Coordinates of C-alpha atoms and ligand atoms in Angstrom, one line a residue:
M1 CA 6.3 -53.6 53.0
F2 CA 8.4 -50.8 51.4
G3 CA 6.1 -48.2 53.0
V4 CA 3.0 -49.8 51.5
D5 CA 0.3 -51.2 53.8
V6 CA -0.4 -54.7 52.5
R7 CA -3.7 -56.3 53.4
L8 CA -5.3 -59.6 52.6
H9 CA -8.9 -59.7 51.6
L10 CA -11.2 -62.2 53.4
T11 CA -11.5 -64.2 50.2
F12 CA -7.8 -65.1 50.5
F13 CA -8.7 -67.1 53.6
L14 CA -11.4 -68.9 51.7
L15 CA -8.9 -69.9 49.0
P16 CA -7.0 -72.6 51.0
M17 CA -10.4 -74.1 52.1
F18 CA -11.6 -74.0 48.5
I19 CA -8.4 -75.7 47.2
F20 CA -8.6 -78.4 49.9
W21 CA -12.2 -79.0 49.0
T22 CA -11.6 -79.3 45.3
D23 CA -8.5 -81.5 46.0
Y24 CA -10.5 -83.7 48.3
N25 CA -13.4 -84.1 45.8
A26 CA -10.9 -85.1 43.1
H27 CA -8.7 -87.6 45.0
H28 CA -10.2 -88.1 48.5
N29 CA -6.7 -87.8 49.8
A30 CA -6.1 -84.1 50.0
N31 CA -2.8 -83.0 51.5
G32 CA -3.4 -80.0 53.7
T33 CA 0.2 -78.8 53.7
R34 CA 0.5 -78.9 50.0
D35 CA -2.9 -77.2 49.6
L36 CA -1.7 -74.4 51.8
A37 CA 1.5 -74.2 49.7
L38 CA -0.6 -73.9 46.6
A39 CA -2.5 -71.0 48.2
G40 CA 0.9 -69.5 49.1
I41 CA 2.1 -69.8 45.5
I42 CA -1.1 -68.0 44.3
L43 CA -0.6 -65.3 46.9
A44 CA 3.1 -64.8 45.8
C45 CA 2.1 -64.6 42.2
V46 CA -0.7 -62.0 42.9
G47 CA 1.8 -60.1 45.1
A48 CA 4.3 -60.0 42.2
H49 CA 1.6 -58.9 39.8
E50 CA 0.5 -56.0 42.0
W51 CA 4.1 -55.1 42.7
G52 CA 4.6 -54.7 39.0
H53 CA 1.6 -52.4 38.8
M54 CA 2.9 -50.3 41.8
L55 CA 6.4 -50.0 40.4
A56 CA 5.0 -48.8 37.1
A57 CA 2.6 -46.4 38.9
R58 CA 5.5 -44.9 40.8
R59 CA 7.1 -44.0 37.5
F60 CA 4.0 -42.0 36.7
G61 CA 4.2 -40.2 40.0
L62 CA 1.5 -42.1 41.9
I63 CA 2.5 -43.1 45.4
P64 CA 1.0 -46.4 46.4
K65 CA -0.3 -46.2 50.0
A66 CA -2.1 -49.5 50.5
V67 CA -2.9 -52.7 48.6
I68 CA -5.6 -55.2 49.4
L69 CA -4.8 -58.6 47.9
L70 CA -7.5 -60.9 46.6
P71 CA -6.7 -64.3 45.2
L72 CA -6.8 -63.0 41.6
T73 CA -6.0 -59.3 41.7
G74 CA -5.3 -56.5 44.1
V75 CA -6.9 -53.2 44.8
T76 CA -4.3 -50.5 45.3
L77 CA -5.0 -47.2 46.9
Y78 CA -2.7 -44.3 45.9
D79 CA -1.8 -41.3 47.9
E80 CA -2.5 -38.6 45.3
P81 CA -5.2 -40.0 43.0
R82 CA -6.2 -36.5 42.2
A83 CA -3.0 -36.0 40.2
E84 CA -4.9 -37.9 37.4
K85 CA -7.5 -35.1 37.3
A86 CA -4.9 -32.6 36.5
Q87 CA -3.6 -34.6 33.6
P88 CA -5.1 -34.2 30.2
A89 CA -7.6 -37.0 29.4
T90 CA -5.5 -38.2 26.4
L91 CA -2.6 -38.9 28.8
F92 CA -4.8 -40.5 31.4
W93 CA -6.2 -43.3 29.2
K94 CA -2.8 -44.1 27.7
R95 CA -1.2 -44.3 31.1
E96 CA -4.0 -46.5 32.4
I97 CA -3.6 -49.0 29.6
R98 CA 0.1 -49.2 30.1
L99 CA -0.3 -49.6 33.9
A100 CA -2.9 -52.3 33.4
L101 CA -0.7 -54.3 31.0
V102 CA 2.3 -54.4 33.4
G103 CA 0.6 -56.9 35.8
P104 CA -0.1 -59.7 33.3
L105 CA 3.3 -59.1 31.7
V106 CA 5.0 -59.7 35.1
N107 CA 3.1 -63.1 35.4
L108 CA 4.0 -64.1 31.8
A109 CA 7.6 -63.3 32.6
L110 CA 7.5 -65.4 35.8
A111 CA 5.9 -68.3 34.0
G112 CA 8.6 -68.1 31.4
F113 CA 11.4 -68.2 34.0
T114 CA 9.7 -71.1 35.8
I115 CA 9.4 -73.1 32.6
A116 CA 13.0 -72.4 31.8
A117 CA 14.1 -73.5 35.3
I118 CA 12.0 -76.6 35.2
T119 CA 13.3 -77.5 31.7
A120 CA 16.9 -76.9 32.9
S121 CA 16.5 -79.1 35.9
A122 CA 15.0 -81.8 33.7
R123 CA 12.9 -83.2 36.5
G124 CA 10.3 -84.4 34.2
T125 CA 7.5 -82.2 35.4
E126 CA 4.7 -82.7 32.9
L127 CA 3.7 -79.1 32.2
W128 CA 0.7 -79.9 30.0
K129 CA -1.0 -82.5 32.2
W130 CA -4.5 -81.7 33.5
P131 CA -5.4 -80.4 36.1
F132 CA -2.8 -77.6 35.5
L133 CA -3.3 -76.2 38.9
Q134 CA -2.9 -79.0 41.4
A135 CA -1.4 -79.2 44.9
A136 CA 0.3 -82.5 44.1
N137 CA 2.5 -80.8 41.5
L138 CA 3.7 -77.4 42.8
P139 CA 6.3 -76.5 40.1
R140 CA 3.6 -77.0 37.4
S141 CA 1.2 -75.1 39.5
L142 CA 3.6 -72.2 39.7
V143 CA 3.8 -72.0 35.9
W144 CA 0.0 -72.3 35.5
A145 CA -0.9 -69.9 38.4
N146 CA 1.1 -67.3 36.6
L147 CA -0.5 -68.1 33.2
Y148 CA -4.0 -68.1 34.6
L149 CA -3.4 -64.8 36.4
A150 CA -2.1 -63.3 33.2
I151 CA -5.1 -64.5 31.2
L152 CA -7.8 -64.0 33.8
N153 CA -6.7 -60.5 34.6
L154 CA -7.4 -59.6 30.9
I155 CA -11.1 -60.4 31.3
P156 CA -12.8 -57.0 30.8
A157 CA -14.3 -57.1 34.3
Y158 CA -13.3 -54.0 36.3
P159 CA -11.1 -53.8 38.4
L160 CA -9.2 -56.6 36.6
D161 CA -6.7 -55.2 34.2
G162 CA -8.9 -55.9 31.2
G163 CA -11.7 -54.0 32.9
R164 CA -9.2 -51.1 33.5
I165 CA -8.4 -51.0 29.9
L166 CA -12.1 -51.0 29.1
R167 CA -12.6 -48.1 31.6
A168 CA -9.8 -46.2 30.0
V169 CA -11.5 -46.6 26.6
F170 CA -14.8 -45.3 28.1
S171 CA -13.0 -42.4 29.7
R172 CA -12.1 -41.0 26.3
T173 CA -15.7 -40.0 25.9
L174 CA -17.1 -40.1 29.5
E175 CA -16.1 -38.5 32.8
L176 CA -14.0 -40.8 34.9
S177 CA -16.7 -41.5 37.5
A178 CA -19.2 -42.3 34.8
A179 CA -16.7 -44.5 32.9
T180 CA -16.0 -46.3 36.2
R181 CA -19.6 -46.9 36.9
R182 CA -20.2 -48.3 33.4
A183 CA -17.2 -50.6 33.8
V184 CA -18.4 -51.8 37.2
S185 CA -21.8 -52.7 35.9
I186 CA -20.3 -54.7 33.0
S187 CA -18.0 -56.3 35.6
T188 CA -20.9 -57.3 37.9
A189 CA -22.7 -58.9 34.9
I190 CA -19.6 -60.9 34.0
A191 CA -19.2 -61.9 37.6
M192 CA -22.7 -63.2 37.8
V193 CA -22.3 -65.2 34.6
L194 CA -19.1 -66.8 36.0
I195 CA -20.7 -67.6 39.3
F196 CA -23.6 -69.4 37.8
A197 CA -21.6 -71.0 35.0
G198 CA -19.2 -72.5 37.5
P199 CA -21.3 -75.5 38.8
F200 CA -22.0 -76.5 35.2
S201 CA -18.4 -76.4 34.0
D202 CA -15.5 -75.7 36.3
I203 CA -16.1 -74.6 39.9
W204 CA -13.0 -72.4 39.7
L205 CA -15.1 -70.0 37.5
T206 CA -17.4 -69.5 40.5
M207 CA -14.4 -68.6 42.6
V208 CA -13.2 -66.1 39.9
G209 CA -16.7 -64.6 39.7
V210 CA -16.9 -64.1 43.5
I211 CA -13.5 -62.5 43.6
V212 CA -14.4 -60.1 40.7
F213 CA -17.6 -59.2 42.4
F214 CA -15.8 -58.4 45.7
A215 CA -13.0 -56.5 44.0
A216 CA -15.4 -54.3 42.1
Q217 CA -17.3 -53.5 45.3
L218 CA -14.0 -52.5 47.0
E219 CA -12.9 -50.4 44.1
E220 CA -16.3 -48.6 43.8
R221 CA -16.4 -47.9 47.5
A222 CA -12.9 -46.5 47.4
L223 CA -14.0 -44.2 44.6
V224 CA -17.1 -43.0 46.4
F225 CA -15.0 -42.3 49.5
Q226 CA -12.4 -40.4 47.5
S227 CA -15.1 -38.2 46.0
V228 CA -16.5 -37.6 49.5
L229 CA -13.0 -36.7 50.7
D230 CA -12.5 -34.3 47.9
N231 CA -15.9 -32.6 47.7
V232 CA -17.1 -32.4 51.2
R233 CA -16.1 -29.3 53.2
L234 CA -15.4 -29.3 56.9
E235 CA -18.3 -27.1 57.7
E236 CA -20.6 -29.9 56.5
V237 CA -19.4 -32.4 59.0
M238 CA -17.8 -30.4 61.9
L239 CA -19.3 -30.7 65.3
T240 CA -20.7 -27.4 66.4
D241 CA -22.0 -28.5 69.7
F242 CA -19.1 -29.6 71.7
A243 CA -17.5 -29.4 75.1
T244 CA -14.4 -27.4 75.8
L245 CA -11.9 -27.2 78.7
S246 CA -10.1 -24.3 80.2
P247 CA -6.4 -24.4 80.9
A248 CA -7.2 -23.5 84.5
D249 CA -9.3 -26.6 84.9
T250 CA -7.8 -29.3 87.1
L251 CA -7.5 -32.7 85.6
E252 CA -10.2 -34.0 88.0
D253 CA -12.6 -31.3 86.8
A254 CA -11.7 -32.2 83.2
L255 CA -12.4 -35.8 83.8
E256 CA -15.7 -34.9 85.3
K257 CA -16.6 -32.9 82.2
A258 CA -15.3 -35.7 79.9
V259 CA -17.7 -38.2 81.6
H260 CA -20.6 -36.1 80.5
S261 CA -19.5 -35.8 76.9
L262 CA -19.2 -38.3 74.0
Q263 CA -16.0 -36.6 72.8
D264 CA -12.7 -38.4 73.1
D265 CA -10.8 -35.1 72.5
F266 CA -11.3 -31.6 73.8
P267 CA -10.2 -28.2 72.6
V268 CA -8.7 -26.1 75.5
V269 CA -10.0 -22.5 75.3
R270 CA -9.0 -19.4 77.2
G271 CA -11.6 -16.7 76.6
S272 CA -12.2 -17.0 72.9
D273 CA -8.7 -18.2 72.1
M274 CA -7.9 -21.8 71.3
V275 CA -4.7 -22.7 73.3
G276 CA -4.4 -26.4 73.2
V277 CA -6.0 -29.8 72.7
I278 CA -6.2 -32.7 75.1
S279 CA -7.6 -36.2 75.0
R280 CA -9.7 -38.1 77.5
Q281 CA -7.0 -40.8 77.5
R282 CA -4.3 -38.2 78.3
I283 CA -6.3 -36.9 81.2
L284 CA -6.8 -40.4 82.6
D285 CA -3.1 -41.4 82.1
T286 CA -1.8 -38.3 83.8
L287 CA -4.2 -38.6 86.7
R288 CA -3.1 -42.2 87.2
A289 CA 0.6 -41.6 86.9
E290 CA 1.1 -38.2 88.5
G291 CA -2.1 -37.4 90.4
N292 CA -4.1 -34.2 90.0
G293 CA -2.7 -31.2 88.1
Y294 CA -3.8 -28.5 85.7
V295 CA -4.9 -29.0 82.1
Q296 CA -2.5 -26.2 81.2
A297 CA 0.5 -28.3 82.0
V298 CA -0.6 -31.5 80.2
M299 CA -2.4 -30.2 77.1
N300 CA -0.9 -30.4 73.7
K301 CA 0.0 -26.9 72.6
I302 CA 1.1 -27.8 69.1
F303 CA -1.9 -28.5 66.9
E304 CA -3.2 -27.8 63.4
V305 CA -6.2 -25.6 62.7
S306 CA -8.5 -25.7 59.7
V307 CA -11.0 -23.4 58.1
R308 CA -14.6 -24.2 57.2
Q309 CA -14.0 -24.5 53.5
E310 CA -11.2 -27.1 53.7
S311 CA -11.9 -30.5 52.2
L312 CA -12.0 -33.7 54.3
S313 CA -9.0 -35.0 52.5
S314 CA -6.9 -32.1 53.7
A315 CA -8.3 -32.6 57.3
F316 CA -7.3 -36.3 57.1
R317 CA -3.8 -35.4 56.0
K318 CA -3.4 -33.0 58.9
L319 CA -4.7 -35.6 61.4
T320 CA -2.4 -38.3 60.1
T321 CA 0.8 -36.2 59.7
R322 CA 0.4 -34.7 63.2
N323 CA -0.8 -38.1 64.5
S324 CA -3.6 -36.3 66.4
N325 CA -7.3 -37.0 66.8
I326 CA -8.8 -33.5 66.7
I327 CA -8.7 -30.5 64.5
P328 CA -10.2 -27.2 65.6
V329 CA -12.0 -25.3 62.9
V330 CA -11.5 -21.6 63.3
E331 CA -12.9 -18.4 61.7
D332 CA -11.2 -15.1 62.5
Q333 CA -9.3 -16.8 65.3
R334 CA -12.5 -17.9 66.8
L335 CA -13.3 -21.5 67.4
V336 CA -16.4 -22.4 65.4
G337 CA -16.3 -26.2 65.4
I338 CA -14.2 -29.2 65.9
V339 CA -13.5 -32.2 63.6
T340 CA -12.3 -35.4 65.3
L341 CA -11.1 -38.6 63.8
Q342 CA -14.1 -40.5 65.4
N343 CA -16.5 -37.9 63.9
L344 CA -14.8 -38.0 60.5
M345 CA -15.1 -41.8 60.2
H346 CA -18.7 -41.6 61.2
S347 CA -19.7 -38.9 58.8
M348 CA -17.6 -40.5 56.0
A349 CA -19.7 -43.6 56.1
L350 CA -22.9 -41.7 56.2
L351 CA -21.9 -39.3 53.4
A352 CA -20.8 -42.1 51.2
E353 CA -24.1 -43.9 51.7
S354 CA -26.1 -40.7 51.0
R355 CA -24.1 -40.0 47.9
K356 CA -24.8 -43.5 46.6
L357 CA -28.5 -43.1 47.3
Q358 CA -28.6 -39.7 45.5
R359 CA -26.8 -41.3 42.6
D360 CA -29.1 -44.3 42.4
E361 CA -32.1 -41.9 42.5
A362 CA -30.6 -39.8 39.7
E363 CA -30.1 -42.9 37.6
S364 CA -33.5 -44.5 38.0
Ligands
LIG1 ZN1 -3.5 -56.3 37.6

């Protein structure tokens, strides 16, 4: 939507079941369609909330790339999160607090509009009747879903908006990653309290705790990945033992070589010069459609090259803008390694895990 990749977190699929279950326990005559509509209302309110954050973020020069919606909050991934490093710390925390407040304000405004609309239509919707959030009364639920979202998001549990404000305050004296870690550990503690308090008070608290827990995990993982992307150089992950093809190879020879390799993509090399790239799929497709021919005629001659010292994020950008799967790494015009999408995904997960282990060791 509007150039932003919108995804639903798995917990969003638990929500309709959860609503149905609480509805059924309360009345023994749960209405599935209405329960689904209530889940839809909550989704729309969370969407509006996140949309507010993203519009505000755009004004600060951050480009939203993807958003993962959970039933209470969203985790937004921005294209240039590094821009915040370049900014002075004083600006960063002020901006974060402003960005965080936009979401709850959007929900308060929506609740206000809905109350006004309900009052104007004079349909006699009892706004103050318990339970506030109930599938049997959708207009009232729309008001309360917004009010709940505004209030709950101010809980100081990162990555809820209240937690973001807390992190912004920590970041005045701590480095951003340390501030985030402190905010995440407070958040996990709050989530645990909510999860265990739920059965003794209101089961919705358990749901909130579970969502906070998942959201914090998502956010932390995104941060670890970002730091891997920025700090790891291509020479640390590139494949140095790889198969190459020659432009003079026939496609059948090429396929034969491809069978003996784990690679999906191959650099095409003449002497010590890199002249093209070709994928296993391309070889197969051409063989099927046109029969045998030469690699020379089918290979992709336009490709990006990188150097050893480039960061993974720069490699990812090159791969995605060219829509290709392989980047040759060259040194003095000589091919010294290759980085493939497959290989990047693989090493990213491993590196993220090893960073986490190192960090945990350093902390204990
Ligand atoms: Zn928010």
